[in-house]
Amino acid sequence: MDPFTDPLAPPEPAGPEYVLHLYITGATPNSTRAVRNIKDICEQYLKGRYELLIMDVFQQPALAQREDLIGVPTLIKRSPGLVRRLVGDLSDRERVLKALGINPSAGEGVRYE
Amino acid sequence: MQENHPAAAHALPQLPKAPTGIDGLDEITEGGLPLGRPTLICGSAGCGKTLMGIEFLVRGILDFNEPGVLMAFEETAQELAANVASLGFDLKDLQERKMLRLDHVHVDRSEIEETGEYDLEGLFIRLGHAIDSIGAKRVVLDTIEALFSGFPNQGVLRSEIRRLFHWLKDKGVTTIITAERGDGTLTRQGLEEYVSDCVILLDNRVIDQITTRRLRVVKYRGSTHGTNEYPYLITENGISVLPVTSLRLDHAVSSHIVSTGIPALDEMFGLRGYYEGSSVLITGTAGTAKTTLAAGFAEKICQDGGRCILFAFEESPAQLLRNMASIKINLQEHVTSGQLLIEASRPTLNGLEQHLVTLHRLVREFKPTAVVIDPITNLISVGNKNEVRSMLTRLIDFLKVNGITALFTALVNGHGFQQEMTDEGVSSLVDTWISVRDLEGVGERNRGLSILKSRGMAHSNQVREFVVTPHGIELLDVVLGPSGIVTGASRLTQQMQEHAEMLAAQQEADRRDREVERRRRMLEANIANLRTEFESAEEELRQISSNEQSRQQTLLSGHQRIAAANPPAPSAPSAPTAESGQ
């Protein structure tokens, strides 16, 4: 787990287990909360196994159509498994974990290793 | 400013409007949708909401050069493009020309997980980006209510939709929002609360198995508008709304006269025909040769170099041509020359509105100078009285505005038909009304024709009998019998009687002439006799006198001879001479 301390570091050749894209709109309260929440979750459960991309739709408005965004913030889980869309500031942690396929009772995701 | 007021009365500041370019809608809304504001179009399934939205955009691009954005929540761009391709709208081309942007918003509940607070800024950004990238002036949100199925949080949704409409208003784009009709409300989700500028309701009704689509402007803030329900159609050229009338009666008129096609009928009108651009109604019971009169008119129009459309609701073109040819009304040559168009269809084939639209389309394409509809009464089988009346009003109005002479035939029942036609309100719409009817009596039916009214010109008040001959229609001279005008066999009898009387009178006159002649000759013979008598008497007398003369001559010469032989005494030579002379 040590080699992947930086979540935004270039991915390993094999690629990280979790690919998460978070689309936010500038520094709105919802967006800031969402960024904080996803970072928390990643650090807590997925440390070292994820790639998180945070994109500001204000900066790249074309993204909104391409990614079919409606509600913002939206977190798109591209892998593993099916693509899931999570709309909201990700404060409902239980639902977020469920949607991401993380078992919270297992405590630290590290246990899988 | 005060003194300017009267002059500027109808130049009052109008609410700025964005013309839709949709046939008829701009007339009802008096110029279009409110410029830079949202308009709600609601209606049940199959009303053509999406189509109206797309047509608004496409017409905006093609006619007014205003780029548009279509945000579709239900159909994908490909589906939409395919759906409207049949109307001649090439969405792909418009997209390539950067005049149109299509954005399909896919909403799927199963894919969306709510994890906390959010807003719909994504939608705003998408829309904003689309608008800015092509400088759009028009936006259509096709069934934004689809969002309600994807996002369970109604509170957020409602406030965001409200914000969206405000935002669109701020952007100054003219927006159409379509929404599904709700149960007892205009829209299922009560969107009418948010869009308060203009609401148009579309409706799809089936009455007597015939579907009619109707449109109504429920509200239009800051503007007057037509308040009725207006039928509309989805035609191959898009939506066509039919305003009942062109609200004003201000069409131009012509004082030019067109012939009725029958010289004797022309005579019955003070100006020898109908006014050009007027509407003529021929009513009559069954079999009174209404169609023939109509065909005669059509032929005349074509002969005079005009163009005519004949709508036949009873006969096929071939049948009509054959039948008319049998009475020397030759329509075939005009059909061949392209001056006459016969459009035959069953009235029940379409709803009234469809007929009206067909007519509008043909009139626009063919540009006729006259239109004949035979008969309008068949349309009643399609709609109820009110609808027929409104359709006819619109029809007559349309033709008048275009300066097209219109001739309608109408079948009426035997009794009280004038009342009936008045009920349908047609009589007040037409300018000239000719009535043909059966004149039944003495065991036969004859056709009588009279002019009930003819606006703006003197006309005959007589009921004229007319006959359909192998040479066409002929109006007969009025024959007056002892009890008024007589027709048919009575007329023939009357004519025969008159003829006989005339003959008798002639004979009498001849006889008198002969009598005079005879007398004259008799007299002349008498005179000749007398003259001869006189001459012979004269001759005799002359003979006598000449005899006498010669006798005396002889006597005298005898005396002289005697005297010469016995010369008298010189004392009295003369006395014996004188004695002998006595």
XYZ file of C-alpha atoms in Angstrom:
695
model
C 0.000 0.000 0.000
C 2.862 2.308 0.461
C 3.558 2.961 -3.220
C 0.126 4.531 -3.677
C 0.076 7.201 -1.061
C -0.818 9.957 -3.475
C -4.303 9.369 -4.905
C -3.698 11.713 -7.796
C -0.370 10.170 -8.729
C -0.055 8.604 -12.159
C -1.770 5.239 -12.098
C 0.042 1.974 -12.056
C 0.304 0.203 -15.385
C -2.373 -2.255 -14.249
C -4.572 0.658 -13.210
C -6.185 1.285 -9.891
C -9.113 -0.757 -8.683
C -11.462 2.197 -8.289
C -11.830 4.844 -10.981
C -13.935 7.684 -9.690
C -14.816 10.881 -11.502
C -16.344 13.700 -9.548
C -17.947 16.546 -11.401
C -18.405 19.710 -9.455
C -19.411 23.261 -10.158
C -16.798 25.609 -8.831
C -16.779 26.308 -5.145
C -20.452 25.991 -4.364
C -21.238 24.546 -0.937
C -22.479 21.304 -2.420
C -19.344 20.930 -4.499
C -16.970 21.660 -1.648
C -18.806 19.228 0.580
C -18.733 16.587 -2.107
C -14.991 16.938 -2.604
C -14.392 16.679 1.122
C -16.673 13.689 1.490
C -15.230 11.693 -1.385
C -11.722 12.364 -0.260
C -12.630 11.157 3.214
C -14.214 8.013 1.889
C -11.362 7.241 -0.418
C -8.794 7.781 2.253
C -10.707 5.743 4.748
C -11.766 2.783 2.651
C -9.863 2.766 -0.568
C -6.489 4.018 0.354
C -4.110 3.208 -2.427
C -6.621 1.504 -4.609
C -8.352 4.382 -6.282
C -8.030 7.090 -8.823
C -10.121 10.154 -8.213
C -10.565 12.793 -10.874
C -12.275 15.993 -9.843
C -13.503 18.094 -12.698
C -15.045 21.512 -12.618
C -17.870 21.680 -15.132
C -17.781 25.449 -15.017
C -14.343 25.255 -16.556
C -15.248 22.644 -19.125
C -18.914 23.102 -19.932
C -18.721 20.679 -22.850
C -18.223 17.928 -20.300
C -21.742 18.377 -19.020
C -23.290 17.196 -22.247
C -20.705 14.524 -22.877
C -21.208 12.996 -19.485
C -24.941 13.645 -19.505
C -24.852 15.540 -16.259
C -28.016 16.883 -14.761
C -27.653 17.048 -11.028
C -24.427 18.377 -9.645
C -22.268 17.285 -7.941
C -22.166 13.902 -9.606
C -19.766 11.149 -8.850
C -19.364 8.563 -11.560
C -17.882 5.250 -10.613
C -16.383 3.876 -13.799
C -14.929 0.738 -12.282
C -15.063 -1.754 -10.794
C -18.266 -3.286 -12.055
C -21.123 -1.358 -13.528
C -20.938 2.335 -14.006
C -22.859 4.061 -11.219
C -23.870 7.657 -10.881
C -24.109 9.224 -7.487
C -25.805 12.552 -7.344
C -25.478 14.815 -4.367
C -22.853 16.038 -1.965
C -22.080 12.454 -0.900
C -22.964 13.168 2.699
C -25.165 10.082 2.935
C -22.163 7.894 3.537
C -24.059 4.657 3.846
C -25.555 5.032 0.422
C -22.312 6.131 -1.102
C -20.496 3.087 0.233
C -23.270 0.822 -0.906
C -23.254 2.321 -4.362
C -19.501 2.026 -4.575
C -19.623 -1.578 -3.414
C -17.634 -0.991 -0.240
C -18.488 -2.999 2.800
C -18.315 -0.564 5.702
C -18.644 -3.227 8.430
C -15.342 -4.573 7.240
C -13.899 -1.404 8.609
C -10.788 -0.491 6.725
C -10.871 -1.576 3.140
C -7.304 -2.603 3.728
C -8.488 -5.906 5.089
C -8.968 -7.210 1.626
C -5.290 -7.280 1.032
C -47.249 63.649 -26.816
C -50.873 64.201 -25.999
C -51.682 65.345 -29.506
C -49.905 62.363 -30.958
C -52.193 60.017 -29.209
C -54.919 59.419 -31.780
C -52.471 58.826 -34.578
C -50.399 56.479 -32.482
C -53.432 54.612 -31.267
C -52.567 51.359 -32.898
C -48.859 51.870 -32.704
C -48.950 51.389 -28.966
C -45.942 49.590 -27.618
C -46.567 45.937 -28.208
C -45.108 43.151 -26.228
C -42.154 42.042 -28.315
C -42.908 38.718 -29.917
C -41.007 35.988 -31.610
C -42.878 34.765 -34.656
C -43.151 31.014 -34.669
C -43.502 30.665 -38.395
C -46.086 27.988 -37.740
C -48.993 28.293 -40.084
C -51.770 30.173 -38.323
C -50.299 30.231 -34.841
C -48.864 33.672 -35.285
C -52.272 34.983 -36.231
C -53.856 33.627 -33.094
C -51.107 34.904 -30.858
C -51.030 38.141 -32.823
C -47.419 37.923 -33.738
C -45.905 34.935 -32.024
C -44.687 33.833 -28.636
C -43.457 36.285 -26.057
C -39.948 37.184 -27.027
C -37.306 36.147 -24.568
C -39.757 34.413 -22.283
C -40.825 30.865 -21.672
C -44.005 29.474 -23.140
C -45.617 26.319 -21.919
C -47.188 23.953 -24.404
C -49.158 21.256 -22.747
C -51.292 18.484 -24.088
C -51.992 14.811 -23.869
C -50.115 12.128 -25.730
C -50.113 12.410 -29.498
C -50.948 16.086 -29.684
C -47.807 17.107 -31.442
C -46.136 18.986 -28.615
C -42.665 17.902 -29.598
C -43.405 18.598 -33.215
C -44.601 22.068 -32.416
C -41.418 22.667 -30.498
C -39.222 21.415 -33.291
C -41.115 23.337 -35.896
C -40.706 26.464 -33.808
C -36.958 25.923 -33.877
C -36.678 24.931 -37.507
C -38.859 27.781 -38.735
C -36.893 30.091 -36.527
C -33.713 28.992 -38.214
C -34.991 28.875 -41.768
C -37.326 31.851 -41.739
C -35.879 34.174 -39.166
C -32.265 33.091 -38.990
C -32.419 32.500 -35.273
C -30.361 29.549 -34.066
C -32.023 27.209 -31.653
C -31.326 24.604 -29.024
C -33.426 21.547 -28.470
C -33.061 19.784 -25.189
C -34.869 16.503 -25.415
C -35.616 14.500 -22.317
C -37.505 11.710 -23.986
C -36.147 11.016 -27.410
C -32.610 10.826 -28.619
C -31.276 13.140 -31.264
C -31.355 10.373 -33.852
C -34.948 9.514 -33.066
C -36.022 13.118 -33.271
C -34.224 13.666 -36.547
C -35.837 10.572 -38.013
C -39.268 11.577 -36.764
C -39.283 14.975 -38.343
C -37.438 14.027 -41.519
C -40.771 13.202 -43.101
C -41.759 16.844 -42.680
C -38.759 17.938 -44.629
C -36.818 19.097 -41.586
C -33.193 18.101 -41.919
C -31.979 18.414 -38.356
C -28.603 16.926 -39.176
C -27.895 19.558 -41.764
C -28.991 22.326 -39.406
C -26.689 20.950 -36.750
C -23.788 20.896 -39.146
C -24.513 24.471 -40.086
C -24.271 25.355 -36.397
C -27.795 26.660 -36.373
C -29.212 23.963 -34.206
C -28.001 22.004 -31.245
C -29.643 18.883 -30.022
C -28.979 17.658 -26.545
C -30.558 14.509 -25.361
C -30.799 14.391 -21.596
C -31.005 10.837 -20.471
C -32.805 10.427 -17.194
C -32.822 7.014 -15.654
C -33.902 6.507 -12.112
C -32.065 3.227 -11.778
C -28.755 4.822 -12.604
C -29.100 7.686 -10.221
C -28.311 7.425 -6.574
C -29.079 10.378 -4.397
C -26.375 10.802 -1.817
C -27.124 14.191 -0.387
C -27.811 17.683 -1.444
C -27.499 18.660 -5.060
C -28.793 21.034 -7.650
C -29.414 20.839 -11.356
C -26.528 23.038 -12.293
C -25.449 20.383 -14.790
C -28.539 21.096 -16.821
C -27.911 24.815 -16.640
C -24.365 24.431 -17.800
C -25.321 22.184 -20.639
C -28.033 24.499 -21.781
C -25.913 27.573 -21.287
C -23.079 26.022 -23.230
C -25.377 24.982 -26.062
C -26.952 28.420 -26.245
C -23.659 30.258 -26.150
C -21.899 28.009 -28.631
C -24.292 28.873 -31.462
C -25.767 32.105 -30.174
C -29.193 30.554 -29.859
C -32.264 32.744 -29.611
C -34.746 29.921 -29.243
C -34.816 26.998 -26.874
C -37.118 24.054 -26.626
C -37.221 21.859 -23.549
C -39.091 18.815 -24.619
C -40.940 17.378 -21.655
C -38.830 18.598 -18.816
C -41.177 16.681 -16.551
C -39.167 13.597 -17.330
C -36.838 14.880 -14.617
C -39.490 14.096 -12.051
C -39.186 10.438 -12.826
C -35.422 10.506 -12.350
C -35.029 12.664 -9.309
C -37.078 11.743 -6.303
C -36.415 14.974 -4.454
C -39.313 17.060 -5.599
C -38.397 20.031 -3.464
C -35.045 20.430 -5.164
C -36.506 19.757 -8.561
C -39.226 22.335 -8.269
C -37.016 25.063 -7.023
C -34.478 24.233 -9.702
C -37.065 24.290 -12.463
C -38.297 27.602 -11.218
C -34.727 28.832 -11.236
C -34.240 27.441 -14.730
C -37.125 29.419 -16.131
C -35.887 32.577 -14.509
C -32.470 31.896 -15.851
C -33.796 31.373 -19.359
C -35.677 34.640 -19.099
C -32.509 36.372 -18.006
C -30.707 34.895 -20.960
C -33.358 36.412 -23.172
C -34.087 33.275 -25.147
C -37.583 32.488 -26.304
C -38.336 29.127 -24.807
C -40.923 26.484 -25.368
C -41.443 23.990 -22.593
C -43.597 21.046 -23.402
C -45.456 19.139 -20.745
C -47.874 16.291 -20.497
C -51.453 17.135 -19.683
C -52.352 16.255 -16.137
C -55.533 14.968 -14.620
C -57.612 18.058 -14.007
C -54.594 20.285 -14.308
C -52.825 21.662 -17.296
C -49.668 19.711 -16.613
C -48.936 16.667 -14.576
C -46.391 18.381 -12.377
C -48.025 21.775 -12.213
C -45.426 23.489 -14.344
C -47.962 26.132 -15.259
C -47.207 27.641 -11.867
C -43.725 28.466 -13.019
C -44.409 29.512 -16.564
C -46.763 32.373 -16.339
C -46.150 34.251 -19.540
C -47.859 32.152 -22.118
C -49.604 28.831 -21.928
C -50.887 26.987 -24.974
C -53.044 23.940 -24.575
C -53.216 21.249 -27.208
C -56.050 18.829 -27.269
C -56.894 15.718 -29.179
C -60.537 14.850 -29.348
C -62.446 12.083 -30.995
C -66.009 12.923 -31.849
C -68.024 10.505 -33.920
C -64.920 8.537 -34.780
C -63.208 11.527 -36.241
C -60.225 13.013 -34.527
C -59.815 16.711 -34.313
C -56.858 18.387 -32.757
C -57.446 21.716 -31.150
C -55.289 24.448 -29.797
C -56.135 27.091 -27.273
C -54.109 29.902 -25.882
C -54.930 29.611 -22.204
C -53.091 32.701 -21.226
C -50.796 35.208 -22.713
C -49.598 37.757 -20.287
C -49.292 41.226 -21.674
C -50.949 40.570 -24.967
C -54.312 40.031 -26.486
C -54.801 36.778 -28.275
C -57.441 34.651 -29.887
C -59.287 32.905 -27.090
C -61.142 30.251 -29.006
C -60.223 26.692 -29.577
C -58.641 26.494 -32.975
C -58.427 23.261 -34.855
C -54.991 22.389 -36.083
C -53.520 19.689 -38.173
C -50.307 17.898 -38.547
C -49.742 17.909 -42.256
C -46.829 16.892 -44.394
C -45.582 20.436 -44.030
C -45.786 20.587 -40.286
C -48.406 22.033 -38.040
C -51.158 24.099 -39.477
C -53.423 26.007 -37.156
C -56.621 27.310 -38.631
C -57.885 30.509 -37.212
C -61.632 30.670 -37.615
C -61.521 33.822 -39.573
C -59.023 36.431 -40.334
C -60.565 38.332 -37.453
C -61.231 41.412 -39.571
C -63.460 41.979 -42.549
C -61.099 44.050 -44.571
C -60.431 42.167 -47.742
C -60.144 44.058 -50.983
C -63.002 43.772 -53.431
C -63.169 43.673 -57.168
C -65.861 45.164 -59.333
C -64.891 42.916 -62.168
C -67.629 40.557 -63.284
C -67.321 36.896 -64.107
C -69.888 35.111 -66.171
C -72.071 32.431 -64.662
C -71.428 30.219 -67.665
C -75.004 30.399 -68.830
C -75.827 33.406 -70.970
C -79.454 33.482 -69.944
C -78.473 33.351 -66.278
C -76.100 36.237 -66.826
C -79.076 38.164 -68.085
C -80.792 37.740 -64.768
C -78.051 39.672 -63.034
C -77.952 43.372 -63.439
C -74.260 43.289 -64.262
C -74.374 40.032 -66.200
C -72.576 37.746 -63.822
C -71.053 37.425 -60.393
C -68.575 39.796 -58.910
C -65.092 38.426 -59.072
C -64.025 37.175 -55.657
C -67.547 36.853 -54.372
C -69.039 33.680 -53.043
C -71.994 32.055 -54.682
C -74.268 29.477 -53.217
C -76.491 27.277 -55.306
C -79.013 25.435 -53.209
C -81.477 22.936 -54.437
C -83.200 19.685 -53.775
C -81.905 16.446 -55.195
C -81.623 16.258 -58.954
C -82.001 19.929 -59.673
C -78.819 20.098 -61.727
C -76.711 21.879 -59.148
C -73.599 20.064 -60.253
C -74.354 20.920 -63.836
C -74.643 24.592 -63.020
C -71.396 24.365 -61.103
C -69.635 22.572 -63.934
C -70.926 25.109 -66.393
C -69.383 27.830 -64.302
C -66.091 25.974 -64.077
C -66.021 25.540 -67.825
C -66.692 29.204 -68.404
C -63.911 30.213 -66.054
C -61.472 28.015 -67.947
C -62.709 29.222 -71.305
C -62.063 32.771 -70.222
C -58.492 31.876 -69.386
C -58.918 31.452 -65.646
C -57.965 28.560 -63.437
C -60.404 26.578 -61.414
C -60.361 23.889 -58.767
C -63.412 21.714 -58.566
C -63.854 19.792 -55.344
C -66.183 16.914 -55.987
C -67.494 15.160 -52.930
C -69.969 13.009 -54.761
C -68.515 11.871 -58.032
C -65.164 10.673 -59.242
C -63.441 12.931 -61.765
C -63.985 10.442 -64.572
C -67.662 10.192 -63.827
C -68.027 13.930 -63.640
C -66.222 14.417 -66.928
C -68.352 11.822 -68.647
C -71.596 13.162 -67.296
C -70.807 16.723 -68.149
C -69.593 15.816 -71.626
C -73.044 14.395 -72.302
C -74.479 17.863 -72.082
C -71.720 19.586 -73.985
C -69.879 20.839 -70.942
C -66.446 19.803 -71.969
C -64.230 19.811 -68.935
C -61.729 17.305 -70.237
C -59.889 19.768 -72.429
C -59.438 22.138 -69.500
C -58.156 19.344 -67.328
C -55.703 18.474 -70.067
C -54.609 22.064 -70.464
C -54.027 22.256 -66.747
C -56.535 24.999 -66.095
C -58.936 22.805 -64.251
C -58.155 20.617 -61.310
C -60.727 18.159 -60.117
C -60.119 17.017 -56.588
C -62.485 14.273 -55.665
C -62.651 12.653 -52.271
C -65.153 11.195 -49.913
C -66.097 13.691 -47.242
C -65.699 11.056 -44.588
C -62.153 10.379 -45.666
C -60.909 13.129 -43.415
C -62.100 15.395 -40.711
C -63.379 18.776 -41.693
C -60.134 20.393 -40.836
C -58.213 18.107 -43.078
C -60.479 19.062 -45.923
C -59.918 22.668 -45.168
C -56.185 22.199 -45.109
C -56.234 20.278 -48.368
C -58.152 23.133 -49.832
C -55.755 25.720 -48.465
C -52.825 23.777 -49.809
C -54.320 23.301 -53.253
C -55.333 26.906 -53.479
C -51.833 27.972 -52.607
C -50.267 25.576 -55.078
C -52.707 25.883 -57.947
C -53.531 29.579 -57.596
C -57.014 29.327 -59.035
C -59.255 32.222 -59.916
C -62.301 30.229 -58.958
C -63.117 27.358 -56.668
C -66.138 25.131 -56.937
C -67.215 22.872 -54.107
C -69.848 20.334 -54.921
C -71.541 20.020 -52.538
C -70.706 21.588 -49.211
C -73.589 19.846 -47.551
C -71.820 16.519 -47.764
C -69.348 17.817 -45.265
C -72.065 17.860 -42.684
C -71.772 14.112 -42.567
C -68.321 14.691 -41.134
C -68.928 17.237 -38.469
C -71.754 18.719 -36.538
C -73.490 21.871 -37.512
C -71.314 24.179 -35.496
C -68.131 22.758 -36.858
C -69.379 22.882 -40.390
C -70.426 26.445 -39.945
C -67.086 27.451 -38.552
C -65.308 25.581 -41.300
C -67.379 27.204 -43.986
C -66.856 30.590 -42.467
C -63.153 30.053 -42.555
C -63.291 28.670 -46.031
C -65.303 31.494 -47.474
C -63.179 33.954 -45.657
C -60.000 32.420 -46.928
C -61.190 32.463 -50.513
C -62.453 36.009 -50.246
C -59.241 37.273 -48.834
C -57.472 35.711 -51.781
C -59.926 37.204 -54.249
C -61.068 33.842 -55.498
C -64.583 33.476 -56.788
C -66.190 30.613 -54.941
C -69.183 28.626 -55.954
C -70.739 26.135 -53.580
C -73.600 23.859 -54.148
C -75.729 22.681 -51.305
C -78.319 20.014 -51.128
C -81.377 20.993 -49.183
C -84.468 19.195 -48.127
C -87.731 19.925 -49.760
C -89.327 21.947 -47.054
C -88.164 24.946 -45.213
C -84.767 24.754 -46.763
C -84.195 28.444 -46.596
C -84.585 28.261 -42.888
C -82.120 25.448 -42.811
C -79.453 27.225 -44.770
C -79.915 30.220 -42.588
C -79.372 27.987 -39.620
C -76.081 26.901 -40.952
C -75.214 30.512 -41.223
C -74.031 30.138 -44.750
C -76.604 32.394 -46.232
C -75.214 35.404 -44.476
C -71.744 34.555 -45.671
C -72.414 34.253 -49.342
C -72.904 37.183 -51.657
C -75.065 35.546 -54.228
C -77.595 32.879 -53.565
C -79.265 31.014 -56.371
C -82.004 28.570 -55.632
C -82.916 25.772 -57.982
C -85.949 23.682 -57.207
C -88.503 21.350 -58.505
C -91.666 22.896 -59.749
C -94.025 20.017 -59.495
C -97.444 20.063 -61.049
C -99.702 18.492 -63.604
C -97.882 15.211 -63.314
C -94.309 16.247 -63.909
C -91.286 17.852 -62.382
C -89.606 20.826 -63.857
C -86.645 22.821 -62.713
C -87.012 26.387 -61.702
C -84.226 28.798 -60.956
C -84.374 32.011 -59.048
C -81.971 34.402 -57.462
C -82.616 34.790 -53.772
C -80.031 37.433 -53.294
C -77.188 39.081 -55.016
C -75.300 41.639 -53.056
C -74.435 44.787 -54.830
C -76.337 44.371 -58.039
C -79.831 44.358 -59.396
C -81.200 40.981 -60.255
C -84.262 39.428 -61.735
C -87.035 38.451 -59.399
C -88.446 35.846 -61.725
C -88.475 32.142 -61.299
C -87.108 30.908 -64.568
C -87.527 27.447 -65.844
C -84.364 25.862 -67.066
C -83.770 22.714 -68.994
C -80.685 20.618 -69.389
C -80.313 19.862 -73.042
C -77.643 17.969 -74.952
C -76.221 21.401 -75.749
C -75.969 22.584 -72.234
C -78.190 24.428 -69.860
C -80.812 26.684 -71.250
C -83.042 29.064 -69.460
C -86.375 29.322 -71.087
C -88.276 32.489 -71.686
C -90.916 33.201 -69.182
C -94.286 31.902 -70.251
C -97.206 33.431 -68.499
C -100.343 31.424 -68.212
C -103.685 32.378 -66.826
C -102.438 31.600 -63.317
C -98.900 32.871 -63.418
C -95.724 31.392 -64.838
C -96.187 27.988 -66.373
C -93.568 25.347 -66.910
C -93.043 22.023 -68.580
C -96.000 20.500 -70.322
C -98.194 23.352 -69.215
C -95.737 25.690 -70.796
C -95.815 23.651 -73.984
C -99.595 23.584 -73.921
C -99.652 27.244 -73.344
C -97.236 27.789 -76.140
C -99.246 25.554 -78.461
C -102.404 27.347 -77.568
C -100.831 30.638 -78.239
C -99.527 29.316 -81.471
C -102.966 28.122 -82.516
C -104.487 31.423 -81.604
C -101.898 33.220 -83.555
C -102.538 30.958 -86.519
C -106.243 31.579 -86.352
C -105.730 35.279 -86.215
C -103.420 35.074 -89.150
C -105.944 33.074 -91.075
C -108.633 35.557 -90.262
C -106.488 38.371 -91.466
C -105.700 36.481 -94.618
C -109.350 35.844 -95.180
C -110.147 39.493 -94.808
C -107.411 40.380 -97.220
C -108.788 37.957 -99.719
C -112.297 39.375 -99.302
C -111.104 42.867 -100.010
C -109.273 41.654 -103.021
C -112.316 39.868 -104.283
C -114.451 42.913 -103.868
C -111.936 45.042 -105.484
C -111.813 42.699 -108.401
C -115.566 42.563 -108.547
C -115.790 46.281 -108.592
C -113.120 46.509 -111.152
C -114.997 44.033 -113.330
C -118.151 46.100 -112.910
C -116.306 49.220 -113.796
C -114.909 47.521 -116.876
C -118.408 46.385 -117.870
C -119.842 49.801 -117.445
C -116.988 51.288 -119.323
C -117.556 48.842 -122.161
C -121.245 49.621 -122.091
C -120.528 53.279 -122.140
C -118.059 52.863 -124.904
C -120.501 50.928 -127.046
C -123.213 53.513 -126.366
C -120.816 56.239 -127.164
C -119.837 54.444 -130.292
C -123.471 54.072 -131.271
C -124.185 57.678 -130.595
C -121.194 58.706 -132.505
C -122.326 56.492 -135.338
C -125.760 58.050 -135.283
C -124.440 61.537 -135.249
C -122.045 60.800 -138.047
C -124.840 59.223 -140.038
C -126.924 62.284 -139.413
C -124.151 64.467 -140.532
C -123.533 62.586 -143.712
C -127.295 62.607 -144.371
C -127.427 66.318 -143.971
C -124.383 66.658 -146.095
C -126.056 64.653 -148.741
C -129.195 66.753 -148.380
C -127.263 69.934 -148.628
C -125.420 68.888 -151.683
C -128.711 67.750 -153.213
C -130.187 71.195 -152.572
C -127.222 72.875 -154.125
C -127.489 70.704 -157.127
C -131.174 71.544 -157.388
C -130.499 75.239 -156.976
C -127.914 75.211 -159.651
C -130.302 73.593 -162.048
C -133.123 76.086 -161.299
C -131.497 79.498 -160.731
C -133.768 81.664 -158.556
C -135.341 84.966 -159.535
C -132.969 87.770 -158.981
C -135.554 89.469 -156.694
C -135.710 86.693 -154.319
C -132.668 84.550 -154.707
C -132.067 84.118 -151.046
C -135.509 83.399 -149.796
C -135.878 79.948 -151.217
C -132.368 79.184 -150.139
C -133.110 80.110 -146.638
C -136.283 78.069 -146.680
C -134.498 75.058 -148.026
C -131.863 75.420 -145.349
C -134.549 75.099 -142.577
